[in-house]
JSON list of C-alpha atoms in Angstrom, two decimals:
[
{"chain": "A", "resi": 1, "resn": "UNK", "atom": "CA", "xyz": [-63.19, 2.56, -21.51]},
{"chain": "A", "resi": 2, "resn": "UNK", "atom": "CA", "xyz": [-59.96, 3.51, -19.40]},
{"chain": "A", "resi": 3, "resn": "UNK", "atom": "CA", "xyz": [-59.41, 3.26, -15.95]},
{"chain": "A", "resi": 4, "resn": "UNK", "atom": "CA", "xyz": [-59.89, 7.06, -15.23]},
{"chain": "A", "resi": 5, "resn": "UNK", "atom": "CA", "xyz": [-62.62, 7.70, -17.44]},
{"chain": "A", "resi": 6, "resn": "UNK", "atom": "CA", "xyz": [-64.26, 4.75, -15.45]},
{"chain": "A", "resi": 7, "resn": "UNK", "atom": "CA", "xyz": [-63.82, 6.53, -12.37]},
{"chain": "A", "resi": 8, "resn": "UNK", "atom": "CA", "xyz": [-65.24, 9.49, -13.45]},
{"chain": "A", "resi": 9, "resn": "UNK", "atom": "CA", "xyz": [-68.64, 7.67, -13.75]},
{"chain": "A", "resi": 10, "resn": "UNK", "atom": "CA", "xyz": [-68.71, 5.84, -10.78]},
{"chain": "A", "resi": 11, "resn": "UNK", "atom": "CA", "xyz": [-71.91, 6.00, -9.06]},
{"chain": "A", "resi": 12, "resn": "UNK", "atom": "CA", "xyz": [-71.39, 6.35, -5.23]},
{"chain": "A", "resi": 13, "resn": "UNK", "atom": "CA", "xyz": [-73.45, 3.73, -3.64]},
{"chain": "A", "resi": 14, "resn": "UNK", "atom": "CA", "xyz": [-74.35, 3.06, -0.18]},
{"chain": "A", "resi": 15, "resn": "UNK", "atom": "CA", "xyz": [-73.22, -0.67, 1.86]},
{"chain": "A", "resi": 16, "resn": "UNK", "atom": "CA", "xyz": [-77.10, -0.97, 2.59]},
{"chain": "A", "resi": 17, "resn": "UNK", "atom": "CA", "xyz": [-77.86, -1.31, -1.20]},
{"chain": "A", "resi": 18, "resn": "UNK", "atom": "CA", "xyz": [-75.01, -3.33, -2.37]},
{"chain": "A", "resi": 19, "resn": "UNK", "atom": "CA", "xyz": [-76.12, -6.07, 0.75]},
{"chain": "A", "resi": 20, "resn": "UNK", "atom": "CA", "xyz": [-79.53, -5.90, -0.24]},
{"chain": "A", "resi": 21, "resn": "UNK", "atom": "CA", "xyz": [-78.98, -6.55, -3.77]},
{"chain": "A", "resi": 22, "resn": "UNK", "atom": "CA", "xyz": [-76.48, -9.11, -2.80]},
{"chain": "A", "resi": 23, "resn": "UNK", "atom": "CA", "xyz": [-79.05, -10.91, -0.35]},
{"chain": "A", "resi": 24, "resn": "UNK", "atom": "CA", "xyz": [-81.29, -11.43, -3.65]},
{"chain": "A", "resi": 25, "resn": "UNK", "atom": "CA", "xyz": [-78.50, -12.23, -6.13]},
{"chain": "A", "resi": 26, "resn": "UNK", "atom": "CA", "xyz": [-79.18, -15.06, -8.55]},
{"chain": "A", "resi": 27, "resn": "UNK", "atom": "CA", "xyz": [-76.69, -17.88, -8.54]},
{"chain": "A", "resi": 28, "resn": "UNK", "atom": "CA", "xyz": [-74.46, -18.56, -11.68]},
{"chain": "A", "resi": 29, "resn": "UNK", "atom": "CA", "xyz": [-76.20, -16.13, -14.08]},
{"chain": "A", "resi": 30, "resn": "UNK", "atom": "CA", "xyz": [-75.53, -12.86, -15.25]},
{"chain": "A", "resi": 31, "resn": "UNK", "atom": "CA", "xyz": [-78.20, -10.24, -14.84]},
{"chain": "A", "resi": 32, "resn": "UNK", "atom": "CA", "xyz": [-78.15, -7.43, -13.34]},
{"chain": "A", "resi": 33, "resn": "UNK", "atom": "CA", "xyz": [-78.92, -8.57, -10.13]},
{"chain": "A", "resi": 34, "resn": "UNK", "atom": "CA", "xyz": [-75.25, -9.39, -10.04]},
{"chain": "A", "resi": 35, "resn": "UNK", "atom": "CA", "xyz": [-74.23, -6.24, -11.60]},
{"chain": "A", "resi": 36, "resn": "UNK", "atom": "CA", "xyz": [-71.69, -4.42, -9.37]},
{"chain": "A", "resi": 37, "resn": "UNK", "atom": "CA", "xyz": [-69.96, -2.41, -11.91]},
{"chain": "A", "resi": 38, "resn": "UNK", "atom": "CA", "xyz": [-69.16, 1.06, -12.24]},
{"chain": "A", "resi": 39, "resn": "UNK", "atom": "CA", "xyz": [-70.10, 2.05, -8.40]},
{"chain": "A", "resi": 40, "resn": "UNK", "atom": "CA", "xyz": [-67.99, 3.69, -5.63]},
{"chain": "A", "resi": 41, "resn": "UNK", "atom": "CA", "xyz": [-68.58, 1.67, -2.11]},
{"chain": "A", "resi": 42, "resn": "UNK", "atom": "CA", "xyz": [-66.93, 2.28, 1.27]},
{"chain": "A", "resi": 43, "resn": "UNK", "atom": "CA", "xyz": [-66.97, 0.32, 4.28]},
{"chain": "A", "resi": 44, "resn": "UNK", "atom": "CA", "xyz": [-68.96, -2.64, 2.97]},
{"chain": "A", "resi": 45, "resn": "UNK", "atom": "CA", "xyz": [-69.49, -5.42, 5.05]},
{"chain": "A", "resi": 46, "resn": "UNK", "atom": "CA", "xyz": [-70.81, -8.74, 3.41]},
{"chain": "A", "resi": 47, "resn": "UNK", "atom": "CA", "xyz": [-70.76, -11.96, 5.36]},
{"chain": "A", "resi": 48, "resn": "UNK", "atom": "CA", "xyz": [-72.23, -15.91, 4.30]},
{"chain": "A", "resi": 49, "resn": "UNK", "atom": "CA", "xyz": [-73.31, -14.83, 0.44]},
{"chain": "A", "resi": 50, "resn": "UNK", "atom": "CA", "xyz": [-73.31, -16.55, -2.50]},
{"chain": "A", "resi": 51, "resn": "UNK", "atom": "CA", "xyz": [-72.69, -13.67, -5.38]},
{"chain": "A", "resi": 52, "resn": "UNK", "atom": "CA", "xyz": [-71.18, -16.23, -7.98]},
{"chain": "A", "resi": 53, "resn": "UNK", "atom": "CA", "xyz": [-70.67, -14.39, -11.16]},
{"chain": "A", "resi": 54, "resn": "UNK", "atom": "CA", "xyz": [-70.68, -11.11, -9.28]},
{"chain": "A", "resi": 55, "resn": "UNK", "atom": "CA", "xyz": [-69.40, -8.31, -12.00]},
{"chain": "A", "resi": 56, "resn": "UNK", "atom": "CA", "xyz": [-67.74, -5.58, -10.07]},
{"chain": "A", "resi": 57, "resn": "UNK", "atom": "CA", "xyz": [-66.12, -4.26, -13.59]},
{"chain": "A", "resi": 58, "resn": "UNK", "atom": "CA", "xyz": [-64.67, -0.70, -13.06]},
{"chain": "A", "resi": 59, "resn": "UNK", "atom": "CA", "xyz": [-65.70, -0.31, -8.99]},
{"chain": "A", "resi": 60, "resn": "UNK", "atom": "CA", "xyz": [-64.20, 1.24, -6.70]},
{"chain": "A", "resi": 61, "resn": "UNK", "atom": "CA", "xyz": [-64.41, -0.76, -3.01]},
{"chain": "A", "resi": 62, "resn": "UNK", "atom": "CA", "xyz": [-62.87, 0.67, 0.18]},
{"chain": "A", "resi": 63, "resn": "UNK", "atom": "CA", "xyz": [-62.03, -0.32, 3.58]},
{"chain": "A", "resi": 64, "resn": "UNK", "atom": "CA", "xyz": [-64.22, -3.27, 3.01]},
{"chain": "A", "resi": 65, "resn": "UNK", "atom": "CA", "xyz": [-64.52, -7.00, 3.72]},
{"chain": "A", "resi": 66, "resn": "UNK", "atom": "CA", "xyz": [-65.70, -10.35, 2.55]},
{"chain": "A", "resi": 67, "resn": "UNK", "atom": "CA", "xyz": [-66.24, -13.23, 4.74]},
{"chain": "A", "resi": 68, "resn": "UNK", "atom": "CA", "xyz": [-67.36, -16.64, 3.66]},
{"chain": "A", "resi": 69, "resn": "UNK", "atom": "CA", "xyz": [-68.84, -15.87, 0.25]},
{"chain": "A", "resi": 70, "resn": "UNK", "atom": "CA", "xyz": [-68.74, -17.48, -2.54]},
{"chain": "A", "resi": 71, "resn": "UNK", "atom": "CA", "xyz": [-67.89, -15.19, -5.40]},
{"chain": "A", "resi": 72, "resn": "UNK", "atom": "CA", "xyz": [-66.77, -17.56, -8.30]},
{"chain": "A", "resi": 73, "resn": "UNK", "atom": "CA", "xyz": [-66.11, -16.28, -11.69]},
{"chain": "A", "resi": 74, "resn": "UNK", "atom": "CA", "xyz": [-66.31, -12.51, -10.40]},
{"chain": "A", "resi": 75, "resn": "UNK", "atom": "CA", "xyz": [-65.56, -9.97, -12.44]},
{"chain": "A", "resi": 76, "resn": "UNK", "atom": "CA", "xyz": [-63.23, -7.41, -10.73]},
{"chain": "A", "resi": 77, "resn": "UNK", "atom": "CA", "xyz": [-61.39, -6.53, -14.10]},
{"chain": "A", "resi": 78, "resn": "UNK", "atom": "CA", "xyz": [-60.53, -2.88, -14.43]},
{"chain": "A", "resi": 79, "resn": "UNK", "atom": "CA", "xyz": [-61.55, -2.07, -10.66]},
{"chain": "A", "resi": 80, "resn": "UNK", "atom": "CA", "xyz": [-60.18, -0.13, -7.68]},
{"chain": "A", "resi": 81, "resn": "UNK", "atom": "CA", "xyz": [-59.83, -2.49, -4.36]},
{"chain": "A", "resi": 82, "resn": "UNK", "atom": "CA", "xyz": [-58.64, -0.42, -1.28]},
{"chain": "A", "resi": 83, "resn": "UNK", "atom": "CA", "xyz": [-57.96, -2.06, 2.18]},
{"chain": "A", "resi": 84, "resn": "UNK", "atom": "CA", "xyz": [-60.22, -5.06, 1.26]},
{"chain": "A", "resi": 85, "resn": "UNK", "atom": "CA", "xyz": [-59.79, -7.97, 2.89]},
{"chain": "A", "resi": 86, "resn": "UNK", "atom": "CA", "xyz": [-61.26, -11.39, 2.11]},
{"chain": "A", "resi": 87, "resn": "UNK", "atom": "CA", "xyz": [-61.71, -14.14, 4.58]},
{"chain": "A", "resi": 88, "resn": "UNK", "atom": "CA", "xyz": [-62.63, -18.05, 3.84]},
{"chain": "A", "resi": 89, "resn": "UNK", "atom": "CA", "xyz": [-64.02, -17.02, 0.10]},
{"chain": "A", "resi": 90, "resn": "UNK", "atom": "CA", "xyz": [-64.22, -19.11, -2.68]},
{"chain": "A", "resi": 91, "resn": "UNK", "atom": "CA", "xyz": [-63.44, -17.39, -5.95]},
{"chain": "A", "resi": 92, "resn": "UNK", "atom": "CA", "xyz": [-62.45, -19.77, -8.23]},
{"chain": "A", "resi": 93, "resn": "UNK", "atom": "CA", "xyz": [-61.54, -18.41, -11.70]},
{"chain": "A", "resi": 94, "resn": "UNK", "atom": "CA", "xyz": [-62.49, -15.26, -10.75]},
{"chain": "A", "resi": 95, "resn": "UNK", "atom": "CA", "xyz": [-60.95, -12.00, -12.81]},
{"chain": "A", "resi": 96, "resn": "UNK", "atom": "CA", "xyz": [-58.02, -9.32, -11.06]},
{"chain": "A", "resi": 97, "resn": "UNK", "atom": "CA", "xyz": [-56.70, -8.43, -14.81]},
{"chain": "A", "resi": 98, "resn": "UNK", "atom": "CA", "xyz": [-55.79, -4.52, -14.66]},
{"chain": "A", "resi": 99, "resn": "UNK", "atom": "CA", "xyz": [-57.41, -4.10, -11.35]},
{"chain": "A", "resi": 100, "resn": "UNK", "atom": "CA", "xyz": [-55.14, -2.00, -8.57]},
{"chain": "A", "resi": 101, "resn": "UNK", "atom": "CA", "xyz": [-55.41, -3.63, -5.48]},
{"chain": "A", "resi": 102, "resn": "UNK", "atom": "CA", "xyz": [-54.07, -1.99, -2.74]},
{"chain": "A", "resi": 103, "resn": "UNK", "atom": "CA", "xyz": [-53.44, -3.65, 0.68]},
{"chain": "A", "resi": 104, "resn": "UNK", "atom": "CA", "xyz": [-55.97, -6.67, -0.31]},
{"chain": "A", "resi": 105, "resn": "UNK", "atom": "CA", "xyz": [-55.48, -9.73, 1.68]},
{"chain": "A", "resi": 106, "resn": "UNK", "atom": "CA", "xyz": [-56.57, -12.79, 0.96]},
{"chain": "A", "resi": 107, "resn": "UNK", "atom": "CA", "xyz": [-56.70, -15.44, 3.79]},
{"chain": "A", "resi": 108, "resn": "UNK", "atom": "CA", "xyz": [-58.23, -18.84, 3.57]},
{"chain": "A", "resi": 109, "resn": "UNK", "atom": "CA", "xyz": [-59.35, -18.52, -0.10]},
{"chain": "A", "resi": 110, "resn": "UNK", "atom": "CA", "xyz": [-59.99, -20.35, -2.36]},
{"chain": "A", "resi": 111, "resn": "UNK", "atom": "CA", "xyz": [-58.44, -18.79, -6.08]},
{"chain": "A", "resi": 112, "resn": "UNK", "atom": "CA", "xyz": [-57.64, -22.02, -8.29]},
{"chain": "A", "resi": 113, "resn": "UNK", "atom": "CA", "xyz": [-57.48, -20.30, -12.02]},
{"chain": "A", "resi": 114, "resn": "UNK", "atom": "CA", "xyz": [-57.86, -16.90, -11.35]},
{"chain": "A", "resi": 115, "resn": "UNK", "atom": "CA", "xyz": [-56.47, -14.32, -13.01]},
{"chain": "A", "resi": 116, "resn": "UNK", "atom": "CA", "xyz": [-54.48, -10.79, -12.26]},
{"chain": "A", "resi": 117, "resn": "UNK", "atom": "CA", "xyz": [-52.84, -10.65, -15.82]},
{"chain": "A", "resi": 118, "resn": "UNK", "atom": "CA", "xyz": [-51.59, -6.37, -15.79]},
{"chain": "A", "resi": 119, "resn": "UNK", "atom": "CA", "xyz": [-52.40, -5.98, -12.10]},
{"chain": "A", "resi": 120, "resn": "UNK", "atom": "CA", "xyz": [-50.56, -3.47, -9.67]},
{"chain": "A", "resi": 121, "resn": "UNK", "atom": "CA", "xyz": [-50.63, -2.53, -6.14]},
{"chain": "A", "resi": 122, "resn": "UNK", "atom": "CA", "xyz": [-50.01, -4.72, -3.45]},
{"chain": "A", "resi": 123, "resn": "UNK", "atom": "CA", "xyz": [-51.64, -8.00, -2.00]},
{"chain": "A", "resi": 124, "resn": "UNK", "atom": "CA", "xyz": [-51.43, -10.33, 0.53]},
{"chain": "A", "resi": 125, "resn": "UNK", "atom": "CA", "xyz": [-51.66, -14.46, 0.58]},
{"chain": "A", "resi": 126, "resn": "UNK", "atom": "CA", "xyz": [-52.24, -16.07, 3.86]},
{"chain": "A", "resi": 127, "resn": "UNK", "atom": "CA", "xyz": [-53.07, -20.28, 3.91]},
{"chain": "A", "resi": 128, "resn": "UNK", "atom": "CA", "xyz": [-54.65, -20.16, 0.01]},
{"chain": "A", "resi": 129, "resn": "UNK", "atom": "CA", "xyz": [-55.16, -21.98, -2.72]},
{"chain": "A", "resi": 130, "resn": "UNK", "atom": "CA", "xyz": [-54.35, -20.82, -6.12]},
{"chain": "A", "resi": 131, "resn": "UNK", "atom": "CA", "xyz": [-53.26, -23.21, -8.33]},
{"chain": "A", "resi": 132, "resn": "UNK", "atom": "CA", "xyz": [-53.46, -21.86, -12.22]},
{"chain": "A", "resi": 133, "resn": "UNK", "atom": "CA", "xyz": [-53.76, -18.69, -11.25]},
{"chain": "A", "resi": 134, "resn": "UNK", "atom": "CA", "xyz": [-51.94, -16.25, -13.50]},
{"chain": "A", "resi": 135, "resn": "UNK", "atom": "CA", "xyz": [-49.99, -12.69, -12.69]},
{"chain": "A", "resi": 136, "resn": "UNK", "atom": "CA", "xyz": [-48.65, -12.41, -16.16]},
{"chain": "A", "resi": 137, "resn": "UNK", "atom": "CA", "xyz": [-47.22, -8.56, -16.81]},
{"chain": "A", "resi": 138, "resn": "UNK", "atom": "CA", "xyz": [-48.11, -7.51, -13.26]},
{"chain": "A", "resi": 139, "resn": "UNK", "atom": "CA", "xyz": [-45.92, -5.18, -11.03]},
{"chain": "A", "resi": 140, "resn": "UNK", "atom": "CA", "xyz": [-47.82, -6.42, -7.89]},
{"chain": "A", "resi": 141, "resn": "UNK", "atom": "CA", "xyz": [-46.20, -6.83, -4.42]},
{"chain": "A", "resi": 142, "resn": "UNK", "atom": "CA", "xyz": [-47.40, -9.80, -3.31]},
{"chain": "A", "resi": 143, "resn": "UNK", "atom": "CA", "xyz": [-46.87, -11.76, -0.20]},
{"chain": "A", "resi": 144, "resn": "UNK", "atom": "CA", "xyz": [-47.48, -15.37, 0.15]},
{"chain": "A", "resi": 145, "resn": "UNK", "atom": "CA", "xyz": [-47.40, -17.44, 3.07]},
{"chain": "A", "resi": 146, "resn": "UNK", "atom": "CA", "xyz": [-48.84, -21.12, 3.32]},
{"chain": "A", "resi": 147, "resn": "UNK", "atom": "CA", "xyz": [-50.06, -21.01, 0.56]},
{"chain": "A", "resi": 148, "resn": "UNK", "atom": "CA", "xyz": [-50.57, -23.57, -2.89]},
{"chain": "A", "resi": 149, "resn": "UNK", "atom": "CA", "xyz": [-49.52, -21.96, -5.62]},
{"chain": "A", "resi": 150, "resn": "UNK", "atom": "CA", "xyz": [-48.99, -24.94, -8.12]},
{"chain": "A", "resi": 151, "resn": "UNK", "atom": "CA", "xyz": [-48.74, -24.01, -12.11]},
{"chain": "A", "resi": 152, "resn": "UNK", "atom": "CA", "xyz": [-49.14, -20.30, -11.59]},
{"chain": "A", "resi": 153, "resn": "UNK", "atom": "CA", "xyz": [-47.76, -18.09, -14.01]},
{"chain": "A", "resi": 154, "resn": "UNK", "atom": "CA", "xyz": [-45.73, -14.89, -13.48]},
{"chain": "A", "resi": 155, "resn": "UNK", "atom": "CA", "xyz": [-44.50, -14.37, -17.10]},
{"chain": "A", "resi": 156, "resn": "UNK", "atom": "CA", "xyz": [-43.84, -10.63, -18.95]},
{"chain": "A", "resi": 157, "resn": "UNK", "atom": "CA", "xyz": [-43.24, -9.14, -15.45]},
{"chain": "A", "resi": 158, "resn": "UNK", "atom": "CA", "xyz": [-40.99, -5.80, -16.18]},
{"chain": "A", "resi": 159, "resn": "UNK", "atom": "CA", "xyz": [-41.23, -5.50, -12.50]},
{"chain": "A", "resi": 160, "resn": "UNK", "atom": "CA", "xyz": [-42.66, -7.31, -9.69]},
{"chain": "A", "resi": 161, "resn": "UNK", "atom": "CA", "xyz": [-42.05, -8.55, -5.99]},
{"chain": "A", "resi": 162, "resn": "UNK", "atom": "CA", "xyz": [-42.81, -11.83, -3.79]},
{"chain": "A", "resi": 163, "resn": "UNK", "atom": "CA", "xyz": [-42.34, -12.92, -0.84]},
{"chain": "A", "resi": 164, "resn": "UNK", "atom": "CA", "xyz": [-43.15, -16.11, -0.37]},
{"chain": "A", "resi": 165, "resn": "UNK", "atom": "CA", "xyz": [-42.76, -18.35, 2.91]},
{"chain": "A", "resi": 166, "resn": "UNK", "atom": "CA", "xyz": [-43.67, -21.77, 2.90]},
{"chain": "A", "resi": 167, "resn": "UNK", "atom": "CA", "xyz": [-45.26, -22.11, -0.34]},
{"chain": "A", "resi": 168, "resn": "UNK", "atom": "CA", "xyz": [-45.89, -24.78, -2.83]},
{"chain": "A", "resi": 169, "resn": "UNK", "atom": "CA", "xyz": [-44.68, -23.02, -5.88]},
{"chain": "A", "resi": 170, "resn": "UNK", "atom": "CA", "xyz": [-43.71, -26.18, -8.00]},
{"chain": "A", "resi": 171, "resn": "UNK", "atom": "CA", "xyz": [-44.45, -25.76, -11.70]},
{"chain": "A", "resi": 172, "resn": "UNK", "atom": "CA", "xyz": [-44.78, -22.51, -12.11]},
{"chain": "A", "resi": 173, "resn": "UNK", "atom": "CA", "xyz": [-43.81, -19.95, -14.22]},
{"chain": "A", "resi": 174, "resn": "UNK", "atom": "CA", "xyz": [-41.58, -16.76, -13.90]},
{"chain": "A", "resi": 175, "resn": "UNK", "atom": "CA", "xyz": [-40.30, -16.45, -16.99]},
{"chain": "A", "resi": 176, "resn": "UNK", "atom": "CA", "xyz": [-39.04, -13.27, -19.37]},
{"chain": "A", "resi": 177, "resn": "UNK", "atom": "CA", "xyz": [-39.97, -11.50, -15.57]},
{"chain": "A", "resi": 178, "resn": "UNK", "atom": "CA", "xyz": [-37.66, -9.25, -13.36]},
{"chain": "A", "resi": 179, "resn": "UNK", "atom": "CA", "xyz": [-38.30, -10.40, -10.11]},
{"chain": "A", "resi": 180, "resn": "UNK", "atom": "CA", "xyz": [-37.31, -8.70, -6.59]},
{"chain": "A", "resi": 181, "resn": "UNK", "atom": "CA", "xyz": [-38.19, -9.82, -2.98]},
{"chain": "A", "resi": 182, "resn": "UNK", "atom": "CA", "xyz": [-37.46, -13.24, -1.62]},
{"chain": "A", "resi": 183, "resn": "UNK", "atom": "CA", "xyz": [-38.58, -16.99, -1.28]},
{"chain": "A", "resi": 184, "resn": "UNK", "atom": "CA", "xyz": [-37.87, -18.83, 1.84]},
{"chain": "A", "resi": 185, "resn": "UNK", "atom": "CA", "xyz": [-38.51, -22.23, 2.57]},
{"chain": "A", "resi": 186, "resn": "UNK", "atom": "CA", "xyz": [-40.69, -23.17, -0.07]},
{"chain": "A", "resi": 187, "resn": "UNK", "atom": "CA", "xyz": [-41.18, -25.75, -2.92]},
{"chain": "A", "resi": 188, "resn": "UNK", "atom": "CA", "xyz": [-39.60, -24.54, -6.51]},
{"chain": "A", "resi": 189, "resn": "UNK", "atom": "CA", "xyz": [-39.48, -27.95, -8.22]},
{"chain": "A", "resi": 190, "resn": "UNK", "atom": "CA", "xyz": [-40.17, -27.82, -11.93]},
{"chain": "A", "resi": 191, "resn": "UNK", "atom": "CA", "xyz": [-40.53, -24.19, -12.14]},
{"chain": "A", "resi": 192, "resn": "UNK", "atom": "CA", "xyz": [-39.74, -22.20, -14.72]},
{"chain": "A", "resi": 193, "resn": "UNK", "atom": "CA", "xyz": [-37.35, -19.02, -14.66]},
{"chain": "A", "resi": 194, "resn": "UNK", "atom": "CA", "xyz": [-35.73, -18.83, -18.45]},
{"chain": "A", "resi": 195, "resn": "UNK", "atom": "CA", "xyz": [-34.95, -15.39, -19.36]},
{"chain": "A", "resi": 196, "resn": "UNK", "atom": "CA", "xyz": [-35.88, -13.81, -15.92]},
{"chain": "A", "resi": 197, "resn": "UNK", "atom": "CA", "xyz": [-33.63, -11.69, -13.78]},
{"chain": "A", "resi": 198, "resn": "UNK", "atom": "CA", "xyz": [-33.62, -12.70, -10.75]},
{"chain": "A", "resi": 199, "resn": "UNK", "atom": "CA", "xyz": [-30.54, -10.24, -9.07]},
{"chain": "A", "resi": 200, "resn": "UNK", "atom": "CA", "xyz": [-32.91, -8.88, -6.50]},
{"chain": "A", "resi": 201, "resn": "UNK", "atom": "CA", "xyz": [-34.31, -12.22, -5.72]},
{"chain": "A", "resi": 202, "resn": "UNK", "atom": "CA", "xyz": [-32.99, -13.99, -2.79]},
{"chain": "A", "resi": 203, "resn": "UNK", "atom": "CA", "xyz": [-33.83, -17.79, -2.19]},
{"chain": "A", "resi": 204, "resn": "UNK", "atom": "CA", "xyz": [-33.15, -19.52, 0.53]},
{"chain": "A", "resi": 205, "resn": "UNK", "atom": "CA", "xyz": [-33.60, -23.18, 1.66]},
{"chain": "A", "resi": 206, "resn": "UNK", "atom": "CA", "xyz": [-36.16, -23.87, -1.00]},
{"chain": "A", "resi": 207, "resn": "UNK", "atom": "CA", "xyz": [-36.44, -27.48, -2.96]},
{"chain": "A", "resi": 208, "resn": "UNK", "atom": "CA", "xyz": [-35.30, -26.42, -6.72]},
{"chain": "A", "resi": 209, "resn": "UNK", "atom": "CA", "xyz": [-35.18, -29.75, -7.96]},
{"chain": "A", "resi": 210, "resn": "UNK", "atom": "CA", "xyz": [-35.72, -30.00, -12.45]},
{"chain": "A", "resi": 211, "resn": "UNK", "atom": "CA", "xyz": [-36.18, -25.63, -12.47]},
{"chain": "A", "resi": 212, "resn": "UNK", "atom": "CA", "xyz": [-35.33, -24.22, -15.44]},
{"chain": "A", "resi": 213, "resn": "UNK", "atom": "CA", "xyz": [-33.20, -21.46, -16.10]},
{"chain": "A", "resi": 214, "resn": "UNK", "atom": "CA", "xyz": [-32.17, -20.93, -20.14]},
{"chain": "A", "resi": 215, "resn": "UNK", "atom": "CA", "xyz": [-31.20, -17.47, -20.31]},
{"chain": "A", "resi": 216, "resn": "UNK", "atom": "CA", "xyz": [-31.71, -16.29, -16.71]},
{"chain": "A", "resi": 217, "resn": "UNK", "atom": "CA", "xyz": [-29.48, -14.57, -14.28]},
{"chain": "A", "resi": 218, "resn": "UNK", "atom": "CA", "xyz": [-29.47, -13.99, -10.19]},
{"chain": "A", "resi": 219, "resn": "UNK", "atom": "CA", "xyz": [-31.78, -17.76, -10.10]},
{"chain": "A", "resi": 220, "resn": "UNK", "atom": "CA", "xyz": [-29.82, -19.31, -6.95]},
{"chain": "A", "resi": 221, "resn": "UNK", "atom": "CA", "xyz": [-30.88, -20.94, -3.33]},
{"chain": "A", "resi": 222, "resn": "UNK", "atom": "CA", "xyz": [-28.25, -18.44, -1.21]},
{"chain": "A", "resi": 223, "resn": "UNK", "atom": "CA", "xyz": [-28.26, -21.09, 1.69]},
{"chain": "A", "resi": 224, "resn": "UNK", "atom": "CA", "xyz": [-26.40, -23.84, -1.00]},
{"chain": "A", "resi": 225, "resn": "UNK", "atom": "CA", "xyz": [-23.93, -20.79, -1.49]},
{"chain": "A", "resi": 226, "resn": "UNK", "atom": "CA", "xyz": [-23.44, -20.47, 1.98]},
{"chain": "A", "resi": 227, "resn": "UNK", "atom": "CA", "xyz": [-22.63, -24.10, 2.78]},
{"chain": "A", "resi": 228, "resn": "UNK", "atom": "CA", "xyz": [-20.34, -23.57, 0.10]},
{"chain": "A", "resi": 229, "resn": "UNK", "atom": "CA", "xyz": [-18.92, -20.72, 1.50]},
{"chain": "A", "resi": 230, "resn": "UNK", "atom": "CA", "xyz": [-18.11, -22.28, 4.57]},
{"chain": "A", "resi": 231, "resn": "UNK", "atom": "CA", "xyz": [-17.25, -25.77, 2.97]},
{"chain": "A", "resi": 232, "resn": "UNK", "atom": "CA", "xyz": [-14.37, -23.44, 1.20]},
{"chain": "A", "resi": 233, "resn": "UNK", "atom": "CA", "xyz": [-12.90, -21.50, 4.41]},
{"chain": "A", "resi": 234, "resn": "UNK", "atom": "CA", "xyz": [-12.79, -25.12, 6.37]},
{"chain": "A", "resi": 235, "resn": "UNK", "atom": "CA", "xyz": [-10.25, -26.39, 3.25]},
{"chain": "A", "resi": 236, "resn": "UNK", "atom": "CA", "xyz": [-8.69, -23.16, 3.42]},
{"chain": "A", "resi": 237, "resn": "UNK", "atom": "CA", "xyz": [-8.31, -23.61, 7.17]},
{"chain": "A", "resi": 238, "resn": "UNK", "atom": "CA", "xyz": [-6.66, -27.31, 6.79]},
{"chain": "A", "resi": 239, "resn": "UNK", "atom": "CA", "xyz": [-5.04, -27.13, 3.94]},
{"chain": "A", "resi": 240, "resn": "UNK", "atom": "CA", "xyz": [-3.84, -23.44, 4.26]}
]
């Protein structure tokens, strides 16, 4: 099924019914009282549930939030997420592949092996964990700050941006990816950049101890260039 012919039939649901079903969800199995898929839903507002396993294949959710849930292993593949905001949620290996996400901010979550393989839009990070996640062949913008983001993979990217401040981005992967934005003050040892292009990137005072870089171009810290920079005009002062 593609994306549009999924939108076509969405079934425009109301907040009162997806909180009711949500308030009688069965834990860690998949029935359909955990069936969210395929349904249009604006304005929701679901606080303190437990929705593990949720499937919200093919939806469409705007202007909505999630606080405190626990929605490991959901199923967001294929969906629409519009001004969505999640606060202190746990998904754990829970699926963003192809979704478009559009100003969704995650803050205090919880996202260790999660996945937004082919995602677009644009998403914010704030104080999460995500170690294992993968963002192979996405175009997202995503932000980052505080955030633990150990192992993750960004391969395949034709296009995509970060910016990343403070982070813990040691071991991961950005390889075969062009990547734009910039990465300030954050942890790159062991990562992985071979093939990428990194031109538009700018790092900057960022630990890139043992990072790989067979084939790559533009993969610098700009602050190490600067002291450089400066280390060259003071000879060129003294020494004329």
């Amino acid at each position: 099924m593609t994306t549009s012919t999924a939108a076509s039939n969405r079934k425009v649901v109301s907040t009162a019914i997806i909180a009711e079903k949500a308030a009688v969800c069965t834990c860690n199995a998949r029935n359909n009282e955990n069936a969210f898929s395929n349904i249009e839903v604006t304005g929701l507002e679901l606080v303190g549930k437990s929705i593990t396993n949720a499937e919200f294949l093919y939806s469409k959710i705007t202007d909505s939030v999630f606080e405190n849930c626990d929605i490991s292993y959901g199923e967001f593949k294929f969906a629409e997420l519009e001004n969505v905001t999640f606060t202190n949620c746990k998904l754990e290996r829970s699926y963003f592949n192809f979704a478009i996400l559009n100003n969704v901010k995650f803050v205090n979550c919880i996202l260790d092996g999660s996945e937004f393989n082919f995602a677009s839009g644009k998403v914010v990070f704030e104080n999460s964990s995500l170690p294992g996640a993968e963002f192979n062949s996405n175009t997202l913008d995503i932000s980052m700050q505080h955030c633990s983001v150990t192992r993750c993979e960004f391969n395949g990217c034709s296009e995509f941006a970060i910016h990343a401040e403070d982070c813990n981005l040691s071991r991961s992967e950005m390889n075969d990816s062009k990547i734009k934005g910039s990465i300030t003050g954050c942890v790159l040892t062991d990562a992985e950049f071979n093939g990428a292009n990194g031109n538009e990137l700018v790092i900057t005072l960022s630990k890139m101890r043992g990072i790989e870089t067979r084939g790559a171009v533009g993969i610098r810290d700009t602050a190490e260039e600067d002291d450089e920079d400066d280390l060259d005009e003071e000879f060129e002062d003294i020494f004329g």
